[in-house]
């Protein structure tokens, strides 16, 4: 069983609508949790990074939240655009330094349609 | 800043040949580089971690003699797929981490290389 589970697996929304992607993890403790956007055929690009003590982080229309008690994170996309169509990956890093051991989520494939 | 490039972006080769993929950090010194493989509709799977000037650490199940990794400088790491077979066809992605910015230990990803073995 993957230590980082994401839902839904895929999602189709209309342009301009909001959506929320979920990430449930069992990795604990952890150093930081990141959300990445991966366009088809491209490498992942970082959207947000949160340490275990942070509970929200925004980057433009992207807002990530973290609930360390329930081991859940969410990524909220506001006013979606066609260019938001991509896979979104939740990544949890293990301590102490964390960067050498990361666990990738299963990803959510988002499609924004006009 | 923090740009990582890969070359080539795609490659098609015959079965049995070897293919080299380059990963470069363009504007920072990458003391650690990571190589991932991603099959369609699956998440990234870490293959190996390489630190500049030392041997790479391979993940369980990854054949080190088949996937040769060299990290000879702080800006360049190479992955050579030796005697490639069709089952090696995949999307290979590298990432780089800079010790100086260690507070978040962020990995910066390259754009990936699509390998197709005929």
Coordinates of C-alpha atoms in Angstrom, one line a residue:
Chain A
X1 CA 0.0 0.0 0.0
X2 CA 1.3 3.4 -1.0
X3 CA 2.2 5.6 1.9
X4 CA 0.8 8.6 0.1
X5 CA -2.6 8.2 -1.5
X6 CA -4.3 10.8 -3.6
X7 CA -7.9 11.3 -4.6
X8 CA -9.6 11.5 -6.9
X9 CA -7.5 9.6 -9.5
X10 CA -8.8 11.8 -12.2
X11 CA -11.1 14.8 -12.4
X12 CA -12.8 16.8 -15.1
X13 CA -14.0 20.3 -14.4
X14 CA -15.2 23.3 -16.4
X15 CA -13.0 26.3 -17.0
X16 CA -13.4 28.9 -14.3
X17 CA -14.6 26.4 -11.6
X18 CA -12.7 25.6 -8.4
X19 CA -11.5 22.2 -7.4
X20 CA -9.8 20.5 -4.5
X21 CA -7.4 17.6 -4.6
X22 CA -6.8 15.4 -1.6
X23 CA -3.6 13.7 -0.3
X24 CA -3.7 11.3 2.6
X25 CA -0.4 10.1 3.9
X26 CA 0.9 7.6 6.5
X27 CA 4.5 8.7 6.4
X28 CA 5.2 10.1 9.9
X29 CA 7.1 12.0 11.0
X30 CA 8.0 13.9 7.9
X31 CA 10.2 16.8 7.0
X32 CA 8.0 18.5 4.4
X33 CA 5.1 18.0 2.1
X34 CA 5.1 19.3 -1.4
X35 CA 2.6 19.6 -4.3
X36 CA 3.9 19.4 -7.8
X37 CA 2.3 20.0 -11.2
X38 CA 3.4 17.7 -14.0
X39 CA 2.3 18.5 -17.5
X40 CA 2.2 15.5 -19.8
X41 CA 5.6 14.5 -21.0
X42 CA 7.3 17.0 -18.7
X43 CA 9.1 16.9 -15.4
X44 CA 7.2 18.0 -12.2
X45 CA 7.2 21.6 -11.2
X46 CA 6.9 22.6 -7.5
X47 CA 3.8 24.5 -6.5
X48 CA 3.9 24.6 -2.7
X49 CA 6.1 23.4 0.1
X50 CA 5.0 23.0 3.7
X51 CA 6.8 21.9 6.8
X52 CA 4.9 19.8 9.3
X53 CA 4.3 22.9 11.4
X54 CA 2.6 24.9 8.6
X55 CA -1.1 24.4 7.8
X56 CA -1.5 26.5 4.7
X57 CA 0.6 27.8 1.8
X58 CA -0.5 29.7 -1.3
X59 CA 1.0 30.2 -4.7
X60 CA -1.3 32.3 -6.9
X61 CA -4.5 30.4 -7.6
X62 CA -3.1 27.3 -5.8
X63 CA -3.6 27.0 -2.0
X64 CA -2.3 23.9 -0.1
X65 CA -3.5 23.0 3.3
X66 CA -2.0 20.5 5.8
X67 CA -3.7 18.8 8.8
X68 CA -0.9 16.9 10.6
X69 CA -3.5 15.4 13.1
X70 CA -5.5 13.7 10.4
X71 CA -2.5 13.3 8.0
X72 CA -4.2 15.0 5.2
X73 CA -3.3 17.7 2.7
X74 CA -5.4 19.3 0.1
X75 CA -4.6 21.4 -3.0
X76 CA -7.3 23.9 -3.9
X77 CA -7.3 25.5 -7.4
X78 CA -9.3 28.6 -7.8
X79 CA -10.8 29.8 -11.1
X80 CA -9.3 27.0 -13.1
X81 CA -7.8 27.6 -16.5
X82 CA -7.2 25.3 -19.4
X83 CA -3.5 25.4 -18.6
X84 CA -4.2 23.8 -15.3
X85 CA -4.8 20.5 -17.1
X86 CA -2.0 18.3 -15.7
X87 CA -1.2 15.7 -13.1
X88 CA -0.8 16.9 -9.6
X89 CA 1.5 15.0 -7.3
X90 CA 1.7 15.1 -3.5
X91 CA 5.2 14.3 -2.2
X92 CA 6.2 13.7 1.4
X93 CA 9.9 13.9 2.5
X94 CA 11.2 11.9 5.4
X95 CA 13.4 13.5 8.1
X96 CA 16.1 14.3 9.1
X97 CA 17.3 16.0 6.0
X98 CA 14.5 14.5 4.0
X99 CA 15.6 15.1 0.5
X100 CA 17.2 11.7 0.0
X101 CA 14.0 9.9 0.8
X102 CA 10.8 11.1 -0.7
X103 CA 7.5 9.3 -1.2
X104 CA 5.5 10.2 -4.2
X105 CA 1.7 10.1 -4.2
X106 CA -0.3 8.3 -6.8
X107 CA -1.2 11.6 -8.5
X108 CA -4.5 13.2 -9.6
X109 CA -5.0 13.8 -13.3
X110 CA -6.9 17.0 -13.8
X111 CA -8.6 18.0 -17.0
X112 CA -10.1 21.5 -17.4
X113 CA -12.5 21.8 -20.3
X114 CA -13.9 24.9 -21.9
Chain B
X1 CA 16.8 30.2 -11.0
X2 CA 17.1 26.5 -10.2
X3 CA 16.9 25.2 -13.7
X4 CA 17.6 21.6 -14.6
X5 CA 18.0 20.4 -18.1
X6 CA 18.0 17.0 -19.7
X7 CA 19.3 15.8 -23.0
X8 CA 18.0 14.4 -25.2
X9 CA 14.3 15.1 -24.6
X10 CA 13.5 11.9 -26.5
X11 CA 15.4 9.0 -28.0
X12 CA 14.5 6.0 -30.0
X13 CA 17.1 3.1 -30.2
X14 CA 17.4 -0.5 -31.2
X15 CA 17.3 -3.3 -28.7
X16 CA 20.7 -4.1 -27.4
X17 CA 22.2 -0.7 -27.8
X18 CA 23.2 1.7 -25.0
X19 CA 21.7 5.1 -24.4
X20 CA 23.2 8.0 -22.4
X21 CA 21.0 10.6 -20.8
X22 CA 22.5 13.8 -19.5
X23 CA 21.1 15.9 -16.6
X24 CA 22.5 19.3 -15.9
X25 CA 21.9 21.9 -13.3
X26 CA 22.2 25.2 -15.2
X27 CA 22.4 27.8 -12.5
X28 CA 23.3 26.1 -9.2
X29 CA 25.6 23.4 -8.0
X30 CA 23.9 20.2 -7.4
X31 CA 25.6 18.1 -4.8
X32 CA 22.9 15.4 -5.1
X33 CA 21.1 14.3 -8.2
X34 CA 18.3 11.8 -8.4
X35 CA 17.1 9.6 -11.3
X36 CA 13.5 8.5 -11.6
X37 CA 11.6 6.4 -14.0
X38 CA 7.9 6.9 -14.8
X39 CA 5.7 4.4 -16.6
X40 CA 2.5 5.6 -18.2
X41 CA -0.2 6.6 -15.7
X42 CA 2.1 5.8 -12.8
X43 CA 4.0 7.9 -10.3
X44 CA 7.7 8.6 -10.4
X45 CA 9.8 5.8 -9.1
X46 CA 13.2 6.6 -7.7
X47 CA 16.0 4.6 -9.3
X48 CA 19.1 6.0 -7.7
X49 CA 20.6 8.8 -5.8
X50 CA 24.0 10.2 -6.8
X51 CA 26.3 12.5 -4.9
X52 CA 29.1 14.3 -6.8
X53 CA 32.3 12.4 -6.8
X54 CA 30.9 9.2 -5.2
X55 CA 29.1 6.0 -6.3
X56 CA 25.4 6.2 -6.8
X57 CA 23.0 4.5 -4.3
X58 CA 20.5 2.4 -6.1
X59 CA 17.0 1.5 -5.0
X60 CA 16.1 -2.0 -4.4
X61 CA 15.3 -3.8 -7.7
X62 CA 17.3 -1.5 -9.9
X63 CA 20.2 -3.1 -11.6
X64 CA 23.3 -1.0 -11.2
X65 CA 25.1 -2.7 -14.0
X66 CA 22.3 -1.9 -16.4
X67 CA 21.7 1.6 -15.3
X68 CA 25.1 3.3 -15.0
X69 CA 25.2 6.6 -13.2
X70 CA 28.0 9.0 -13.2
X71 CA 28.0 12.3 -11.3
X72 CA 31.5 13.6 -12.1
X73 CA 30.8 17.3 -11.6
X74 CA 28.5 19.5 -9.5
X75 CA 26.5 20.4 -12.6
X76 CA 26.3 17.1 -14.6
X77 CA 25.0 13.6 -14.0
X78 CA 24.6 11.0 -16.6
X79 CA 22.4 7.9 -16.8
X80 CA 23.5 5.2 -19.3
X81 CA 21.0 2.5 -20.1
X82 CA 23.1 -0.4 -21.2
X83 CA 21.9 -3.1 -23.6
X84 CA 18.5 -1.5 -23.7
X85 CA 15.4 -3.7 -24.2
X86 CA 11.8 -2.8 -25.0
X87 CA 10.9 -3.1 -21.3
X88 CA 13.3 -0.3 -20.6
X89 CA 11.1 2.1 -22.6
X90 CA 10.0 4.7 -20.2
X91 CA 10.1 8.4 -19.2
X92 CA 13.3 9.1 -17.3
X93 CA 13.4 12.2 -15.1
X94 CA 16.3 13.6 -13.1
X95 CA 16.2 16.0 -10.3
X96 CA 18.9 18.0 -8.5
X97 CA 19.2 19.3 -4.9
X98 CA 21.5 22.0 -3.7
X99 CA 22.8 21.7 -0.2
X100 CA 23.0 25.4 0.3
X101 CA 19.3 25.8 0.2
X102 CA 18.7 22.9 2.5
X103 CA 15.9 24.3 4.6
X104 CA 13.3 22.7 2.4
X105 CA 15.6 20.2 0.6
X106 CA 13.7 20.9 -2.5
X107 CA 14.4 18.9 -5.6
X108 CA 14.3 20.6 -8.9
X109 CA 13.2 18.4 -11.7
X110 CA 14.4 18.2 -15.3
X111 CA 11.9 18.1 -18.2
X112 CA 12.4 14.3 -18.7
X113 CA 13.7 12.1 -21.4
X114 CA 11.3 9.7 -23.3
X115 CA 13.2 6.5 -24.2
X116 CA 11.7 4.1 -26.7
X117 CA 13.5 0.9 -27.4
X118 CA 12.4 -1.0 -30.5

